[in-house]
Amino acid sequence: MLHTFTTPTGPVVLREARREDVGQVVALLADDQLGRTREDTSDLTPYLAAFDAIEADPAHALYVLEDEAGTVVGTAQFSVLPGLSHRGASRAQLEAVRIAAGRRGGGLGSQFIAWTLAEARRRGCGSVQLTSNAQRTQAHRFYERLGFTASHVGMKLAL
Amino acid sequence: MLHTFTTPTGPVVLREARREDVGQVVALLADDQLGRTREDTSDLTPYLAAFDAIEADPAHALYVLEDEAGTVVGTAQFSVLPGLSHRGASRAQLEAVRIAAGRRGGGLGSQFIAWTLAEARRRGCGSVQLTSNAQRTQAHRFYERLGFTASHVGMKLAL
């Protein structure tokens, strides 16, 4: 257990994901306007392989938020990346940040992201970065309120 | 030596950077509208530490392009990142891509990025991603010609 957040509907615990959480994490990723077309919850095999790769490398962490009933209500992947630019400063990168639809608006996401910023600082990173689909305009405002700047264009190419 | 590219001004070799290349790589990063305000070429210590971190982890590679005179005329960092989303597909991420000012416009950058796409495919990645400062409009067109889509907003927060 890494932290406990207070929310209007009760405490939520932050911890690193375990292998048995993967099904719930994938369900969160799939319950989304963009995710529902690209995830496949019927076969967890590729997701478990990705989980194993994340767990094997201390540069990466998969976090889950768990409510009192043991339900996963949020997730994010946190990675520390080395790099030469910006005077050799490491960067923290967030990927696949999700809060369950029914748990939004109560401050849980803000507290969670604020915690990741503190964690990035603790791990000696000079910055935190993420990309957000251009369609997710609410998410952009959310991150801007937390201090992020939409300074970059995020470019993707599917192979 | 990973590949040799043909350019109007002679062959350019692609290889992984060595520790003694770091000074030239940092000079390339600093010779840039944005880089000149944020890099410090007078002390390589933090850059060498970052180089060591990249070299120690097989998930990361720092590439250099070297001309016949032994001058570094291009660089990019290539990283393979695990992740659960998109059915557990790994992503390749490019950071700090630079071609020396005097070597642009001859197809070197296009050939280099095309090579990284093939390398990402070879390493089993489902996609390639990068962020580019919103001010770098020429770079956006360059990547779009290579097949990238500016589908995301890149958000950054300095710690």
Coordinates of C-alpha atoms in Angstrom, one line a residue:
Chain A
M1 CA 0.0 0.0 0.0
L2 CA 1.5 3.3 -1.1
H3 CA -1.1 5.8 -0.1
T4 CA -4.8 6.2 0.9
F5 CA -6.9 8.9 -0.8
T6 CA -10.0 10.3 0.8
T7 CA -13.0 10.5 -1.6
P8 CA -16.7 11.4 -1.1
T9 CA -17.6 7.7 -1.4
G10 CA -14.9 6.4 1.0
P11 CA -11.2 5.7 1.2
V12 CA -9.3 4.5 -1.9
V13 CA -6.0 2.7 -1.6
L14 CA -3.1 3.2 -4.1
R15 CA -0.9 0.2 -4.6
E16 CA 1.1 -1.5 -7.3
A17 CA -0.9 -3.9 -9.4
R18 CA -0.8 -7.6 -8.9
R19 CA -1.1 -10.2 -11.7
E20 CA -4.7 -11.0 -10.5
D21 CA -5.7 -7.3 -11.0
V22 CA -4.9 -7.4 -14.8
G23 CA -8.5 -8.4 -15.7
Q24 CA -10.0 -5.5 -13.8
V25 CA -7.3 -3.1 -15.2
V26 CA -8.1 -4.2 -18.8
A27 CA -11.8 -3.8 -18.1
L28 CA -11.1 -0.1 -17.1
L29 CA -9.1 0.5 -20.2
A30 CA -11.9 -1.0 -22.4
D31 CA -14.6 1.0 -20.7
D32 CA -13.8 4.1 -22.6
Q33 CA -14.9 5.9 -25.9
L34 CA -11.5 5.1 -27.5
G35 CA -10.6 1.9 -25.6
R36 CA -13.7 0.0 -26.4
T37 CA -12.6 -0.3 -30.1
R38 CA -9.0 -1.4 -29.4
E39 CA -9.1 -3.7 -26.3
D40 CA -10.2 -7.3 -26.2
T41 CA -11.2 -8.5 -22.8
S42 CA -11.9 -12.0 -23.9
D43 CA -8.3 -13.1 -23.9
L44 CA -6.0 -11.7 -21.2
T45 CA -2.8 -13.5 -22.5
P46 CA -1.2 -10.5 -24.2
Y47 CA -2.1 -8.2 -21.3
L48 CA -0.5 -10.6 -18.8
A49 CA 2.7 -10.7 -20.8
A50 CA 2.8 -6.9 -20.8
F51 CA 2.2 -7.0 -17.0
D52 CA 5.1 -9.4 -16.6
A53 CA 7.4 -7.0 -18.6
I54 CA 6.3 -4.0 -16.5
E55 CA 6.8 -5.9 -13.2
A56 CA 10.3 -7.2 -14.3
D57 CA 11.7 -3.7 -14.8
P58 CA 12.0 -1.3 -11.9
A59 CA 11.8 1.6 -14.3
H60 CA 8.1 0.8 -14.7
A61 CA 5.2 0.6 -12.3
L62 CA 1.6 -0.3 -12.9
Y63 CA -0.6 1.4 -10.2
V64 CA -4.1 0.6 -9.2
L65 CA -6.6 2.4 -7.0
E66 CA -8.7 0.0 -5.0
D67 CA -11.9 0.9 -3.1
E68 CA -13.1 -0.6 0.2
A69 CA -15.0 -3.4 -1.7
G70 CA -11.7 -4.5 -3.4
T71 CA -12.8 -3.1 -6.8
V72 CA -10.1 -1.5 -9.0
V73 CA -11.4 2.1 -9.7
G74 CA -8.3 3.6 -11.3
T75 CA -5.0 2.8 -12.9
A76 CA -2.0 4.4 -14.4
Q77 CA 1.4 3.2 -15.7
F78 CA 4.4 5.2 -14.4
S79 CA 7.8 5.0 -16.1
V80 CA 11.1 6.6 -15.4
L81 CA 13.0 7.3 -18.6
P82 CA 16.6 8.4 -18.9
G83 CA 17.5 11.0 -21.5
L84 CA 20.4 13.3 -22.5
S85 CA 18.3 16.4 -23.2
H86 CA 17.4 18.9 -20.5
R87 CA 20.9 18.4 -19.0
G88 CA 20.5 14.7 -18.6
A89 CA 17.3 14.8 -16.6
S90 CA 15.2 11.7 -16.3
R91 CA 11.6 12.1 -17.1
A92 CA 8.6 10.4 -15.6
Q93 CA 6.0 9.3 -18.1
L94 CA 2.4 8.5 -17.4
E95 CA 0.5 6.1 -19.8
A96 CA -3.0 4.6 -19.7
V97 CA -4.4 6.8 -16.9
R98 CA -8.0 5.9 -16.1
I99 CA -10.5 6.6 -13.4
A100 CA -13.7 4.5 -13.4
A101 CA -16.6 6.4 -14.8
G102 CA -18.5 6.3 -11.6
R103 CA -15.6 7.6 -9.5
R104 CA -14.9 10.8 -11.5
G105 CA -15.5 14.3 -10.2
G106 CA -14.7 13.5 -6.6
G107 CA -11.0 14.5 -6.6
L108 CA -9.6 11.0 -6.8
G109 CA -7.9 11.6 -10.2
S110 CA -6.4 14.9 -9.0
Q111 CA -5.0 13.3 -5.8
F112 CA -3.7 10.4 -7.8
I113 CA -1.8 12.5 -10.3
A114 CA -0.5 14.8 -7.6
W115 CA 0.9 11.7 -5.9
T116 CA 2.6 10.6 -9.1
L117 CA 4.2 14.1 -9.4
A118 CA 5.6 13.7 -5.9
E119 CA 6.8 10.2 -6.7
A120 CA 8.5 11.5 -9.9
R121 CA 10.3 14.2 -7.7
R122 CA 11.3 11.5 -5.2
R123 CA 12.8 9.5 -8.0
G124 CA 14.9 12.5 -9.2
C125 CA 13.0 13.2 -12.4
G126 CA 13.2 16.7 -13.9
S127 CA 9.7 16.6 -15.5
V128 CA 6.6 14.5 -16.0
Q129 CA 5.1 13.9 -19.4
L130 CA 2.1 12.3 -20.9
T131 CA 0.1 12.4 -24.1
S132 CA -3.7 12.6 -24.3
N133 CA -5.8 11.9 -27.4
A134 CA -6.8 15.2 -29.0
Q135 CA -10.4 14.2 -28.6
R136 CA -10.1 14.1 -24.8
T137 CA -10.6 17.8 -24.2
Q138 CA -11.9 17.3 -20.7
A139 CA -8.7 15.4 -19.8
H140 CA -6.6 18.3 -21.2
R141 CA -8.3 20.7 -18.9
F142 CA -7.9 18.3 -16.0
Y143 CA -4.1 18.1 -16.5
E144 CA -3.8 21.8 -17.1
R145 CA -5.4 22.4 -13.7
L146 CA -2.7 20.2 -12.2
G147 CA 0.1 22.3 -13.8
F148 CA 0.7 20.5 -17.1
T149 CA 1.3 22.6 -20.2
A150 CA 0.0 21.4 -23.6
S151 CA 3.3 22.4 -25.2
H152 CA 3.8 19.5 -27.5
V153 CA 2.1 17.6 -30.4
G154 CA 1.9 13.9 -29.7
M155 CA 2.6 11.9 -32.9
K156 CA 1.7 8.2 -33.2
L157 CA 2.3 5.7 -36.0
A158 CA 0.7 2.2 -35.8
L159 CA 3.0 -0.5 -37.2
Chain B
M1 CA 27.5 -0.2 -37.4
L2 CA 23.8 -0.7 -37.9
H3 CA 23.2 0.8 -41.3
T4 CA 24.7 3.2 -43.9
F5 CA 22.6 5.9 -45.5
T6 CA 23.3 7.5 -48.8
T7 CA 23.1 11.3 -48.8
P8 CA 24.0 14.1 -51.3
T9 CA 27.1 14.8 -49.4
G10 CA 28.3 11.3 -48.9
P11 CA 27.5 8.2 -46.8
V12 CA 26.4 8.5 -43.2
V13 CA 26.8 5.6 -40.8
L14 CA 24.2 4.8 -38.1
R15 CA 25.5 3.2 -34.9
E16 CA 24.9 3.2 -31.2
A17 CA 26.6 6.1 -29.4
R18 CA 29.7 5.6 -27.4
R19 CA 30.6 7.5 -24.3
E20 CA 33.1 9.7 -26.2
D21 CA 30.3 10.8 -28.5
V22 CA 28.4 12.5 -25.7
G23 CA 30.0 15.9 -26.2
Q24 CA 29.0 16.0 -29.9
V25 CA 25.5 14.7 -29.1
V26 CA 25.0 17.4 -26.5
A27 CA 26.3 20.0 -29.0
L28 CA 23.7 18.9 -31.5
L29 CA 20.9 19.1 -28.8
A30 CA 22.2 22.6 -27.9
D31 CA 22.3 23.9 -31.5
D32 CA 18.6 24.5 -31.7
Q33 CA 16.0 27.2 -31.1
L34 CA 14.7 25.5 -28.0
G35 CA 17.8 23.6 -26.9
R36 CA 20.1 26.6 -26.6
T37 CA 18.3 27.8 -23.6
R38 CA 18.1 24.6 -21.7
E39 CA 21.4 22.7 -22.4
D40 CA 24.8 23.5 -20.8
T41 CA 27.7 22.2 -22.8
S42 CA 30.3 23.4 -20.3
D43 CA 29.8 20.5 -18.0
L44 CA 29.1 17.0 -19.5
T45 CA 28.8 15.3 -16.1
P46 CA 25.0 15.0 -16.0
Y47 CA 24.9 14.0 -19.7
L48 CA 27.4 11.2 -19.1
A49 CA 25.4 9.9 -16.2
A50 CA 22.3 9.9 -18.5
F51 CA 24.3 8.1 -21.2
D52 CA 25.4 5.4 -18.7
A53 CA 21.7 4.9 -17.6
I54 CA 20.7 4.5 -21.3
E55 CA 23.6 2.1 -22.1
A56 CA 22.8 0.0 -19.0
D57 CA 19.3 -0.8 -20.0
P58 CA 18.6 -2.8 -23.2
A59 CA 15.2 -1.1 -23.5
H60 CA 17.0 2.1 -24.5
A61 CA 19.4 3.0 -27.3
L62 CA 21.1 6.2 -28.1
Y63 CA 21.8 6.4 -31.8
V64 CA 24.3 8.6 -33.7
L65 CA 24.7 9.3 -37.4
E66 CA 28.4 9.8 -38.3
D67 CA 29.7 11.2 -41.5
E68 CA 32.9 10.2 -43.3
A69 CA 34.9 12.8 -41.3
G70 CA 33.8 11.2 -38.0
T71 CA 31.5 14.1 -37.2
V72 CA 28.2 13.3 -35.4
V73 CA 25.5 14.8 -37.8
G74 CA 22.4 13.3 -36.2
T75 CA 21.1 11.6 -33.1
A76 CA 18.0 10.1 -31.5
Q77 CA 17.0 8.1 -28.5
F78 CA 15.0 4.9 -29.1
S79 CA 13.1 3.2 -26.2
V80 CA 10.9 0.2 -26.1
L81 CA 8.2 0.6 -23.5
P82 CA 5.8 -2.1 -22.3
G83 CA 2.2 -1.3 -21.7
L84 CA -1.2 -2.9 -21.1
S85 CA -3.3 -0.8 -23.5
H86 CA -3.7 -1.7 -27.2
R87 CA -3.8 -5.4 -26.2
G88 CA -0.5 -5.3 -24.4
A89 CA 1.5 -4.0 -27.3
S90 CA 4.9 -2.5 -26.6
R91 CA 5.6 0.9 -28.0
A92 CA 8.7 2.4 -29.4
Q93 CA 9.3 5.9 -28.3
L94 CA 11.7 8.4 -30.0
E95 CA 13.2 11.3 -28.0
A96 CA 15.6 14.0 -28.8
V97 CA 15.7 13.5 -32.6
R98 CA 18.2 15.9 -34.2
I99 CA 19.8 16.3 -37.6
A100 CA 22.7 18.8 -37.8
A101 CA 21.5 22.1 -39.4
G102 CA 23.8 21.7 -42.4
R103 CA 22.7 18.2 -43.2
R104 CA 18.9 18.8 -43.4
G105 CA 16.9 18.6 -46.6
G106 CA 18.9 15.7 -48.1
G107 CA 16.8 12.8 -47.0
L108 CA 19.0 11.8 -44.1
G109 CA 16.3 12.4 -41.4
S110 CA 13.7 10.5 -43.4
Q111 CA 15.9 7.5 -43.9
F112 CA 16.9 7.5 -40.3
I113 CA 13.3 7.6 -39.0
A114 CA 12.2 5.0 -41.6
W115 CA 15.0 2.8 -40.1
T116 CA 13.7 3.3 -36.6
L117 CA 10.2 2.2 -37.7
A118 CA 11.7 -1.0 -39.1
E119 CA 13.7 -1.5 -35.9
A120 CA 10.5 -1.0 -33.8
R121 CA 8.7 -3.6 -36.0
R122 CA 11.7 -5.9 -35.6
R123 CA 11.5 -5.6 -31.8
G124 CA 7.8 -6.4 -31.8
C125 CA 6.3 -3.0 -31.1
G126 CA 2.7 -2.2 -32.1
S127 CA 3.4 1.5 -32.6
V128 CA 5.9 4.3 -32.6
Q129 CA 5.4 7.5 -30.7
L130 CA 7.1 10.8 -30.1
T131 CA 6.2 14.3 -29.0
S132 CA 7.4 17.4 -30.8
N133 CA 7.2 21.0 -29.4
A134 CA 4.2 22.8 -30.8
Q135 CA 6.5 25.4 -32.2
R136 CA 8.3 22.9 -34.4
T137 CA 5.8 23.1 -37.3
Q138 CA 8.3 21.9 -39.9
A139 CA 9.1 18.9 -37.8
H140 CA 5.3 18.0 -37.6
R141 CA 5.1 18.1 -41.4
F142 CA 8.2 15.9 -41.6
Y143 CA 6.8 13.3 -39.4
E144 CA 3.4 13.4 -41.1
R145 CA 5.1 12.7 -44.4
L146 CA 6.6 9.6 -42.8
G147 CA 3.2 8.3 -41.7
F148 CA 2.8 9.7 -38.2
T149 CA -0.6 11.2 -37.1
A150 CA -0.7 14.2 -34.8
S151 CA -3.5 12.6 -32.9
H152 CA -2.4 13.5 -29.4
V153 CA -1.7 16.5 -27.2
G154 CA 1.7 16.2 -25.5
M155 CA 1.5 17.6 -21.9
K156 CA 4.6 18.4 -19.9
L157 CA 5.2 19.6 -16.3
A158 CA 8.6 20.7 -15.1
L159 CA 9.3 19.6 -11.5

